[in-house]
Coordinates of C-alpha atoms and ligand atoms in Angstrom, one line a residue:
M48 CA 0.0 0.0 0.0
S49 CA 1.1 3.6 -0.6
A50 CA -0.3 6.1 1.8
G51 CA -2.2 8.9 0.0
S52 CA -3.3 12.1 1.7
N53 CA -6.7 10.7 2.7
D54 CA -5.2 7.6 4.3
H55 CA -4.9 7.2 8.0
I56 CA -1.9 5.3 9.4
V57 CA -2.4 4.4 13.0
I58 CA 0.6 3.2 15.1
I59 CA 0.1 1.6 18.5
G60 CA 3.3 2.3 20.5
N61 CA 5.3 5.5 20.8
G62 CA 8.7 3.7 21.3
I63 CA 11.7 3.9 19.0
S64 CA 10.1 1.7 16.3
G65 CA 6.7 3.5 16.2
V66 CA 8.2 7.0 16.3
T67 CA 10.9 6.3 13.7
L68 CA 8.1 4.9 11.4
A69 CA 6.0 8.1 11.9
R70 CA 9.0 10.4 11.2
F71 CA 10.0 8.6 8.0
V72 CA 6.4 8.3 6.7
R73 CA 6.0 12.1 7.2
K74 CA 9.1 12.8 5.1
N75 CA 7.4 11.1 2.1
S76 CA 3.7 11.5 2.6
D77 CA 1.1 14.0 3.8
C78 CA -1.3 11.2 5.0
K79 CA -2.8 11.3 8.5
I80 CA -0.6 9.7 11.2
T81 CA -1.7 8.9 14.7
I82 CA 0.6 7.4 17.4
I83 CA -1.1 5.9 20.4
S84 CA 0.5 5.0 23.7
S85 CA -0.7 4.4 27.3
E86 CA 2.8 4.7 28.8
T87 CA 3.9 8.3 28.5
E88 CA 2.5 11.2 26.5
Y89 CA 5.7 11.8 24.6
F90 CA 8.4 9.5 23.3
F91 CA 11.4 9.0 25.6
S92 CA 14.6 6.9 25.4
R93 CA 13.9 3.6 27.2
T94 CA 17.6 2.9 27.4
A95 CA 18.1 6.0 29.5
L96 CA 15.5 5.0 32.2
M97 CA 18.3 4.0 34.6
Y98 CA 19.8 7.5 34.6
I99 CA 16.5 9.0 35.8
Y100 CA 16.6 6.9 38.9
M101 CA 20.3 7.6 39.4
G102 CA 19.6 11.3 39.3
H103 CA 21.6 12.1 36.1
M104 CA 18.5 13.0 34.0
R105 CA 14.9 14.0 34.2
L106 CA 12.2 12.4 32.1
K107 CA 12.3 15.4 29.8
D108 CA 16.0 15.1 29.2
T109 CA 15.4 11.6 27.8
Q110 CA 12.9 12.9 25.2
P111 CA 14.7 13.4 21.9
Y112 CA 12.1 15.8 20.5
E113 CA 10.5 19.1 21.8
N114 CA 6.9 18.7 22.7
D115 CA 5.8 20.9 19.8
F116 CA 7.6 18.6 17.3
W117 CA 4.6 16.4 16.8
E118 CA 2.1 19.2 16.0
K119 CA 4.7 20.9 13.7
N120 CA 5.0 17.6 11.8
K121 CA 1.3 16.9 11.8
I122 CA 1.7 13.7 13.8
D123 CA -1.3 13.2 16.1
L124 CA -0.6 11.7 19.6
K125 CA -3.3 9.9 21.6
F126 CA -2.6 9.0 25.2
D127 CA -4.9 6.0 25.7
H128 CA -4.8 2.2 26.0
V129 CA -6.0 0.0 23.1
T130 CA -8.1 -2.8 24.7
D131 CA -9.0 -4.6 21.5
I132 CA -8.9 -4.4 17.7
N133 CA -11.7 -5.2 15.2
F134 CA -9.5 -6.2 12.2
E135 CA -12.6 -6.7 10.0
N136 CA -13.9 -3.2 10.5
K137 CA -10.4 -1.7 10.8
Q138 CA -11.3 -0.2 14.2
L139 CA -9.5 0.1 17.5
N140 CA -11.3 0.3 20.8
F141 CA -9.8 2.2 23.8
E142 CA -10.0 1.9 27.5
T143 CA -11.8 5.2 27.6
S144 CA -14.6 3.7 25.6
S145 CA -13.7 5.7 22.5
S146 CA -12.7 4.1 19.2
M147 CA -10.7 4.9 16.1
K148 CA -10.6 3.8 12.4
Y149 CA -7.5 3.1 10.5
D150 CA -6.5 2.4 6.9
S151 CA -3.1 0.9 7.8
L152 CA -2.3 -0.3 11.3
V153 CA 1.2 -0.7 12.7
L154 CA 1.7 -2.7 15.9
A155 CA 4.8 -1.4 17.7
V156 CA 3.7 -2.5 21.2
G157 CA 7.1 -3.5 22.6
S158 CA 7.8 -6.0 25.4
K159 CA 6.9 -6.8 29.0
P160 CA 9.1 -8.3 31.7
N161 CA 8.9 -12.1 32.0
K162 CA 7.1 -13.7 35.0
F163 CA 7.3 -17.4 35.3
G164 CA 4.5 -18.1 37.8
W165 CA 6.7 -17.8 40.9
P166 CA 4.6 -17.9 44.1
G167 CA 4.4 -14.3 45.4
Q168 CA 5.4 -12.7 42.0
D169 CA 2.5 -10.1 42.2
L170 CA 3.1 -9.0 45.8
P171 CA 3.6 -5.3 46.5
G172 CA 7.4 -4.6 46.4
V173 CA 7.9 -7.1 43.5
Q174 CA 8.4 -5.6 40.1
G175 CA 10.0 -5.7 36.7
L176 CA 11.9 -2.9 35.0
Y177 CA 10.7 -2.0 31.5
S178 CA 8.3 0.9 31.4
Y179 CA 8.3 4.4 32.8
K180 CA 5.6 3.2 35.2
D181 CA 8.0 0.6 36.4
L182 CA 10.5 3.4 37.2
E183 CA 7.8 5.3 39.1
L184 CA 7.0 2.1 41.0
L185 CA 10.6 1.6 41.8
E186 CA 10.7 5.1 43.3
E187 CA 7.6 4.3 45.3
N188 CA 8.9 0.9 46.4
T189 CA 12.2 2.4 47.7
K190 CA 11.0 5.8 48.9
N191 CA 11.4 4.8 52.6
G192 CA 14.7 3.1 52.1
I193 CA 15.3 -0.7 52.0
N194 CA 17.7 -2.9 53.8
R195 CA 18.1 -5.3 50.9
S196 CA 16.9 -6.0 47.4
V197 CA 16.9 -9.3 45.5
I198 CA 17.2 -9.3 41.7
I199 CA 16.1 -12.4 39.8
G200 CA 17.8 -13.1 36.5
G201 CA 21.2 -12.2 35.3
G202 CA 21.1 -10.2 32.0
L203 CA 21.4 -6.7 30.8
I204 CA 18.3 -5.3 32.6
G205 CA 19.2 -7.1 35.9
I206 CA 22.7 -5.6 36.0
E207 CA 21.2 -2.1 35.2
L208 CA 18.8 -2.5 38.1
A209 CA 21.7 -3.6 40.4
E210 CA 23.7 -0.5 39.4
M211 CA 20.6 1.8 40.0
L212 CA 20.0 0.4 43.5
H213 CA 23.7 0.5 44.3
T214 CA 23.9 4.2 43.6
R215 CA 21.3 4.7 46.4
N216 CA 23.4 2.4 48.7
Y217 CA 20.8 -0.3 48.8
P218 CA 22.5 -3.7 49.2
V219 CA 21.7 -6.1 46.3
T220 CA 21.6 -9.9 46.1
F221 CA 21.6 -11.1 42.5
L222 CA 20.2 -14.6 41.9
V223 CA 21.4 -16.1 38.7
R224 CA 20.2 -19.6 37.6
E225 CA 23.2 -20.3 35.4
G226 CA 26.7 -21.0 36.6
A227 CA 28.0 -17.7 35.1
F228 CA 26.6 -14.2 34.8
W229 CA 24.6 -13.9 31.5
G230 CA 25.9 -17.4 31.0
G231 CA 23.7 -18.2 28.0
V232 CA 25.3 -15.3 26.1
L233 CA 28.7 -14.4 27.3
P234 CA 31.7 -16.7 27.0
E235 CA 32.9 -17.9 30.4
P236 CA 36.1 -15.8 30.8
Q237 CA 34.2 -12.6 30.0
A238 CA 31.3 -13.6 32.3
K239 CA 33.9 -14.1 35.0
M240 CA 35.3 -10.7 34.4
I241 CA 31.9 -9.0 34.9
E242 CA 31.3 -11.1 38.0
R243 CA 34.6 -9.9 39.5
H244 CA 33.8 -6.3 38.7
M245 CA 30.3 -6.4 40.2
T246 CA 31.3 -8.4 43.4
T247 CA 34.7 -6.8 44.2
D248 CA 34.1 -3.2 43.1
Y249 CA 30.4 -2.9 43.7
H250 CA 29.9 -5.4 46.5
I251 CA 26.9 -7.1 44.7
D252 CA 26.1 -10.4 46.5
L253 CA 26.0 -12.5 43.3
Q254 CA 24.7 -16.0 43.8
L255 CA 25.2 -18.2 40.8
N256 CA 23.5 -21.6 40.2
T257 CA 20.7 -20.3 42.4
E258 CA 17.0 -20.3 41.6
L259 CA 14.1 -18.5 43.2
A260 CA 11.5 -20.8 44.8
E261 CA 9.1 -18.4 46.4
I262 CA 8.5 -14.7 47.4
H263 CA 7.0 -14.3 50.8
A264 CA 4.9 -11.5 52.3
G265 CA 5.4 -9.9 55.7
S266 CA 2.6 -8.9 58.1
N267 CA 2.1 -5.6 56.1
G268 CA 1.3 -7.7 53.0
R269 CA 4.5 -6.5 51.2
V270 CA 7.5 -8.7 50.2
S271 CA 9.6 -9.5 53.3
K272 CA 11.8 -12.4 52.1
I273 CA 12.5 -14.9 49.3
T274 CA 13.4 -18.5 49.5
T275 CA 15.7 -20.3 47.0
K276 CA 15.3 -23.8 45.6
S277 CA 18.1 -24.9 47.9
G278 CA 16.2 -23.6 50.9
E279 CA 18.1 -20.4 51.7
K280 CA 16.0 -17.5 53.0
I281 CA 16.9 -13.9 52.2
D282 CA 15.2 -11.0 53.9
C283 CA 14.4 -8.2 51.5
Q284 CA 12.0 -5.3 50.9
L285 CA 12.3 -5.3 47.1
V286 CA 12.4 -8.0 44.4
G287 CA 13.3 -7.1 40.9
L288 CA 12.2 -9.6 38.2
T289 CA 14.6 -9.3 35.3
A290 CA 14.6 -12.7 33.8
G291 CA 14.2 -11.4 30.2
V292 CA 11.3 -9.8 28.4
S293 CA 8.7 -11.1 25.9
P294 CA 6.4 -9.4 23.3
N295 CA 3.6 -7.4 24.9
I296 CA 0.8 -9.0 22.9
D297 CA -1.6 -10.5 25.4
F298 CA -4.4 -8.2 24.1
L299 CA -4.0 -9.7 20.6
K300 CA -4.0 -13.4 21.6
N301 CA -7.7 -14.1 21.0
T302 CA -7.8 -12.4 17.6
S303 CA -7.3 -13.8 14.1
L304 CA -3.8 -12.3 14.0
K305 CA -1.2 -15.0 13.8
T306 CA 1.2 -14.9 16.7
D307 CA 3.8 -17.2 18.3
K308 CA 6.1 -15.6 20.9
G309 CA 5.6 -12.3 19.0
I310 CA 3.5 -11.1 16.1
L311 CA 4.5 -13.1 13.0
V312 CA 5.8 -11.1 10.1
N313 CA 7.5 -11.6 6.8
E314 CA 10.5 -9.7 5.4
Y315 CA 8.2 -6.7 4.6
L316 CA 7.0 -6.6 8.2
E317 CA 3.5 -7.6 7.0
T318 CA 1.4 -9.7 9.4
S319 CA -1.1 -12.4 8.6
I320 CA -3.8 -9.6 8.2
K321 CA -3.9 -7.2 5.2
D322 CA -2.8 -3.6 6.0
V323 CA -1.6 -4.7 9.5
Y324 CA 2.2 -4.6 10.2
A325 CA 4.4 -5.2 13.2
I326 CA 7.8 -3.7 14.1
G327 CA 10.2 -3.5 16.9
D328 CA 10.4 -5.8 20.0
C329 CA 6.9 -7.3 19.3
A330 CA 7.7 -8.5 15.7
E331 CA 8.8 -12.1 15.2
F332 CA 10.0 -13.2 11.8
K333 CA 8.5 -16.5 10.5
E334 CA 12.0 -16.8 8.9
H335 CA 14.5 -14.1 9.4
P336 CA 15.4 -12.4 6.1
T337 CA 19.1 -12.4 6.8
G338 CA 19.4 -15.5 9.0
R339 CA 19.5 -13.7 12.3
R340 CA 17.3 -14.5 15.3
N341 CA 13.6 -14.3 14.6
L342 CA 13.0 -12.1 17.6
E343 CA 15.5 -9.3 18.4
Q344 CA 14.5 -7.0 21.2
V345 CA 17.1 -4.2 20.9
W346 CA 16.9 -0.5 20.2
Y347 CA 18.5 -0.2 16.8
T348 CA 16.5 -3.1 15.2
G349 CA 13.3 -1.3 16.2
K350 CA 14.6 1.8 14.6
M351 CA 15.7 0.0 11.4
M352 CA 12.3 -1.8 11.1
G353 CA 10.5 1.6 11.6
E354 CA 12.5 3.2 8.8
T355 CA 12.1 0.1 6.5
L356 CA 8.3 -0.1 6.9
A357 CA 8.0 3.7 6.3
Y358 CA 9.4 3.2 2.8
T359 CA 6.9 0.4 2.0
L360 CA 4.0 2.5 3.3
T361 CA 5.0 5.4 1.2
G362 CA 5.3 3.5 -2.1
A363 CA 8.8 1.9 -2.2
K364 CA 8.2 -1.6 -1.0
T365 CA 11.4 -2.5 0.9
A366 CA 12.5 -5.7 2.6
Y367 CA 14.1 -5.6 6.1
K368 CA 17.8 -6.3 5.8
P369 CA 19.6 -5.5 9.1
G370 CA 23.1 -6.7 8.0
N371 CA 25.5 -8.2 10.5
W372 CA 24.5 -8.5 14.1
F373 CA 26.0 -6.1 16.6
N374 CA 25.1 -4.8 20.0
S375 CA 26.6 -2.8 22.9
A376 CA 25.9 -2.3 26.6
K377 CA 27.6 -1.3 29.8
F378 CA 28.1 -3.5 32.8
F379 CA 28.7 -0.9 35.6
D380 CA 31.9 0.7 34.4
I381 CA 32.8 -1.8 31.7
E382 CA 31.8 -1.1 28.1
Y383 CA 30.8 -4.1 26.0
Q384 CA 30.4 -4.4 22.2
T385 CA 29.8 -7.4 20.1
Y386 CA 30.0 -7.8 16.3
G387 CA 29.1 -10.8 14.3
W388 CA 28.3 -14.1 16.0
V389 CA 29.8 -14.9 19.4
F390 CA 28.1 -17.6 21.4
A391 CA 28.7 -18.6 25.0
K392 CA 30.4 -21.8 23.7
P393 CA 32.1 -22.2 20.4
Q394 CA 29.9 -23.9 17.7
E395 CA 31.0 -26.7 15.5
N396 CA 34.0 -25.7 13.3
E397 CA 34.7 -22.6 15.4
S398 CA 37.9 -21.7 17.1
V399 CA 38.4 -18.9 19.6
F400 CA 41.2 -16.6 20.6
Y401 CA 40.9 -14.9 24.0
W402 CA 43.1 -12.1 25.3
E403 CA 42.6 -10.4 28.7
H404 CA 44.7 -7.7 30.4
P405 CA 46.4 -9.1 33.5
T406 CA 45.1 -6.3 35.8
K407 CA 42.6 -4.1 34.0
Y408 CA 39.0 -4.9 32.9
L409 CA 40.0 -5.2 29.2
S410 CA 39.4 -8.3 27.1
L411 CA 38.8 -9.4 23.5
Y412 CA 37.2 -12.7 22.5
F413 CA 37.6 -13.6 18.8
V414 CA 35.7 -16.3 16.9
F415 CA 36.9 -17.7 13.6
N416 CA 36.3 -20.7 11.4
T417 CA 38.7 -23.5 12.3
K418 CA 39.3 -24.6 8.7
T419 CA 39.1 -21.4 6.6
H420 CA 40.1 -19.0 9.4
E421 CA 37.2 -16.7 8.4
F422 CA 36.6 -14.2 11.1
K423 CA 33.1 -14.8 12.6
G424 CA 32.7 -12.3 15.4
I425 CA 34.2 -10.5 18.4
N426 CA 33.2 -9.5 22.0
T427 CA 35.2 -6.6 23.4
F428 CA 35.2 -5.4 27.0
G429 CA 36.8 -2.1 27.8
I430 CA 38.3 -1.3 24.4
R431 CA 36.1 0.5 22.0
L432 CA 36.1 -0.8 18.5
R433 CA 34.9 0.7 15.2
H434 CA 31.5 -0.7 14.2
E435 CA 31.8 0.2 10.5
L436 CA 35.1 -1.6 10.1
F437 CA 33.9 -4.8 11.8
D438 CA 30.7 -4.7 9.8
R439 CA 32.8 -4.5 6.6
W440 CA 35.3 -7.2 7.7
L441 CA 32.4 -9.6 8.4
T442 CA 30.6 -8.8 5.1
D443 CA 33.9 -9.3 3.2
K444 CA 34.6 -12.5 5.2
M445 CA 38.1 -11.4 6.1
S446 CA 40.4 -13.9 8.0
I447 CA 41.3 -13.7 11.6
E448 CA 44.9 -13.0 10.6
Y449 CA 43.7 -10.0 8.6
V450 CA 41.7 -8.7 11.5
L451 CA 44.6 -9.0 13.9
E452 CA 47.0 -7.4 11.4
H453 CA 44.6 -4.4 11.1
L454 CA 43.4 -4.2 14.7
K455 CA 44.9 -0.8 15.2
D456 CA 42.5 0.5 12.5
A457 CA 39.6 -0.8 14.5
N458 CA 40.6 0.8 17.8
F459 CA 38.2 3.7 18.5
D460 CA 39.8 4.8 21.8
P461 CA 41.6 8.1 21.6
E462 CA 45.3 7.8 20.8
L463 CA 46.2 8.9 24.3
Y464 CA 44.7 5.7 25.7
S465 CA 47.1 2.8 26.1
Q466 CA 46.8 0.6 23.1
Y467 CA 47.3 -3.2 23.4
E468 CA 47.4 -4.5 19.8
K469 CA 51.1 -5.6 20.1
Q470 CA 50.4 -7.8 23.2
I471 CA 47.2 -9.2 21.6
V472 CA 48.9 -10.2 18.4
Q473 CA 52.0 -11.5 20.2
Q474 CA 49.7 -13.8 22.2
F475 CA 47.9 -15.0 19.1
N476 CA 51.2 -15.7 17.4
S477 CA 52.6 -17.7 20.2
E478 CA 49.4 -19.8 20.6
N479 CA 48.9 -20.4 16.9
N480 CA 52.5 -20.5 15.6
T481 CA 52.0 -17.5 13.3
S482 CA 54.0 -14.4 12.7
I483 CA 51.4 -11.7 12.2
K484 CA 52.7 -8.1 12.5
P485 CA 50.2 -5.4 13.5
K486 CA 50.1 -2.7 10.8
K487 CA 50.2 1.0 11.8
K488 CA 46.8 2.7 12.0
S489 CA 45.8 4.0 8.6
W490 CA 43.1 6.7 8.3
K491 CA 43.1 6.1 4.6
R492 CA 42.2 2.5 5.1
I493 CA 39.6 3.3 7.8
F494 CA 37.7 5.8 5.7
N495 CA 38.3 4.2 2.3
L496 CA 36.6 1.0 3.3
S497 CA 37.0 -0.6 -0.1
Q498 CA 40.8 -0.6 0.3
K499 CA 41.9 -3.9 1.8
Ligands
LIG609 C1 15.9 -0.8 31.2 C2 16.1 -1.1 29.8 C3 17.4 -0.8 29.2 C4 17.6 -1.1 27.9 N1 18.8 -0.9 27.4 C5 19.1 -1.2 26.1 C6 20.3 -0.9 25.5 O1 21.3 -0.4 26.1 N2 20.5 -1.2 24.2 C7 19.5 -1.8 23.4 O2 19.7 -2.0 22.2 N3 18.3 -2.0 23.9 C8 18.0 -1.7 25.2 N4 16.8 -2.0 25.8 C9 15.8 -2.6 24.9 C10 15.1 -1.4 24.1 O3 14.8 -0.4 24.9 C11 13.9 -2.0 23.3 O4 14.4 -2.9 22.4 C12 13.1 -0.9 22.6 O5 12.9 0.2 23.4 C13 11.9 -1.4 22.0 O6 11.2 -0.4 21.3 P1 9.8 -0.6 20.7 O7 9.5 0.6 19.9 O8 9.7 -1.9 19.9 O9 8.8 -0.8 21.9 P2 8.6 0.0 23.2 O10 9.7 1.0 23.5 O11 8.3 -0.9 24.3 O12 7.3 0.9 22.9 C14 6.0 0.2 22.9 C15 5.0 1.2 23.5 O13 3.7 0.7 23.1 C16 2.8 0.9 24.3 N5 1.7 0.0 24.2 C17 1.8 -1.4 24.2 N6 0.5 -1.9 24.1 C18 -0.3 -0.8 24.0 C19 -1.7 -0.7 24.0 N7 -2.5 -1.8 23.9 N8 -2.3 0.5 24.0 C20 -1.5 1.6 24.0 N9 -0.2 1.6 24.1 C21 0.4 0.4 24.1 C22 3.7 0.6 25.4 O14 3.2 1.1 26.6 C23 5.0 1.3 25.0 O15 5.0 2.6 25.3 C24 16.6 -1.7 27.1 C25 15.3 -1.9 27.7 C26 15.1 -1.6 29.0 C27 13.8 -1.9 29.6

């Protein structure tokens, strides 16, 4: 479909995916656009939620656009909750008993924190961390101070919550089911590095191989302790549930829309119903167009999907092609980046090379094909690497030897930072009986990416 000036595109969700879509549609069409959300009136950066609690930002500092941006760009905002959708009549119904018609509908409804049916999971003082409302609840739950919090589930949101609580000097116990922090994703030596950082530098009480059994209420009806499957009791006044997120699609479950974990889409982000699309955290590919995971709940993929669908809705049908996988995050003070495919354990035909600084929190974990030596991916902690270059090297299927030889090109840290390429390459040479010599950094090579 190509949106004409009489068409009405309705977007449920004012997160990064819905808002990017609206902005890019507006660049190419004067159709009517409405964005609906029941979370906040204006778009804010979800990734900055932690900084509000930590006192570095206010909600308005996390809003990338001035409040009059929407009116200036003729994007209508509606602050309400969609309770159900009549796909046959192309109509949405709201909590406030009003309704709205659409010509094209885009579902950009995001995620919700996972709950696995733990006894006590809905007690006061037990919460997830996803929405602005969760942040307000966290303020409320900690307003009188707490003696201890327990966080369930070791991933990116769990460690952010640990850091947030730590900045207010609330002791944190972190229960992680696996034998290593974010053990399903991080290779063991890098998981161990993060564990050292959070336990020694931030005094987080990290309990690995530990599963929650039950959350108990005290005489005031609020959470007072948890018990683990091994029978340990931990007194606490706050429980953070951070065992991952899943698509926020409960209100769509009894409709004709095809869903699995998320809303099923094809490479054009079309759902099973005509003129209905899904983007961002809630979209699940039946088959991923570039062989990545079918469900990717990260900021930049939502942005890319929003932009891609906007082209389709304004007449240039475009398939979603996100390129090589990458991601970045911060674990307390340690910056993490990943490019290409790095799994917790090497896959068949994969070899790894690991370098870690003896005293600082710096490490690189390279993955390459055992037979061909094709470079497959890298995790870096504490050393910032150039995304464009790794993306290019992955696309061009460069070898591990090439990557190491040109590692100085990839280093994004300012020149005055200590650089470690020499040590890294020396270690690779001695482990692999090679004689690679790191080349000097070349700006020509960095900016002229076609030059090998
Ligand atoms: C604390 C935290 C930190 C994160 N940090 C990172 C990071 O560092 N890097 C990264 O890549 N990703 C990060 N993420 C993930 C990232 O924020 C998400 O992938 C992204 O925000 C998803 O965007 P979205 O537009 O798909 O959905 P959302 O941002 O979730 O927006 C969906 C909106 O739709 C609204 N909505 C849903 N249903 C209805 C309805 N029925 N009626 C009305 N409104 C509705 C929701 O309330 C919500 O406002 C983080 C997430 C969290 C929670």
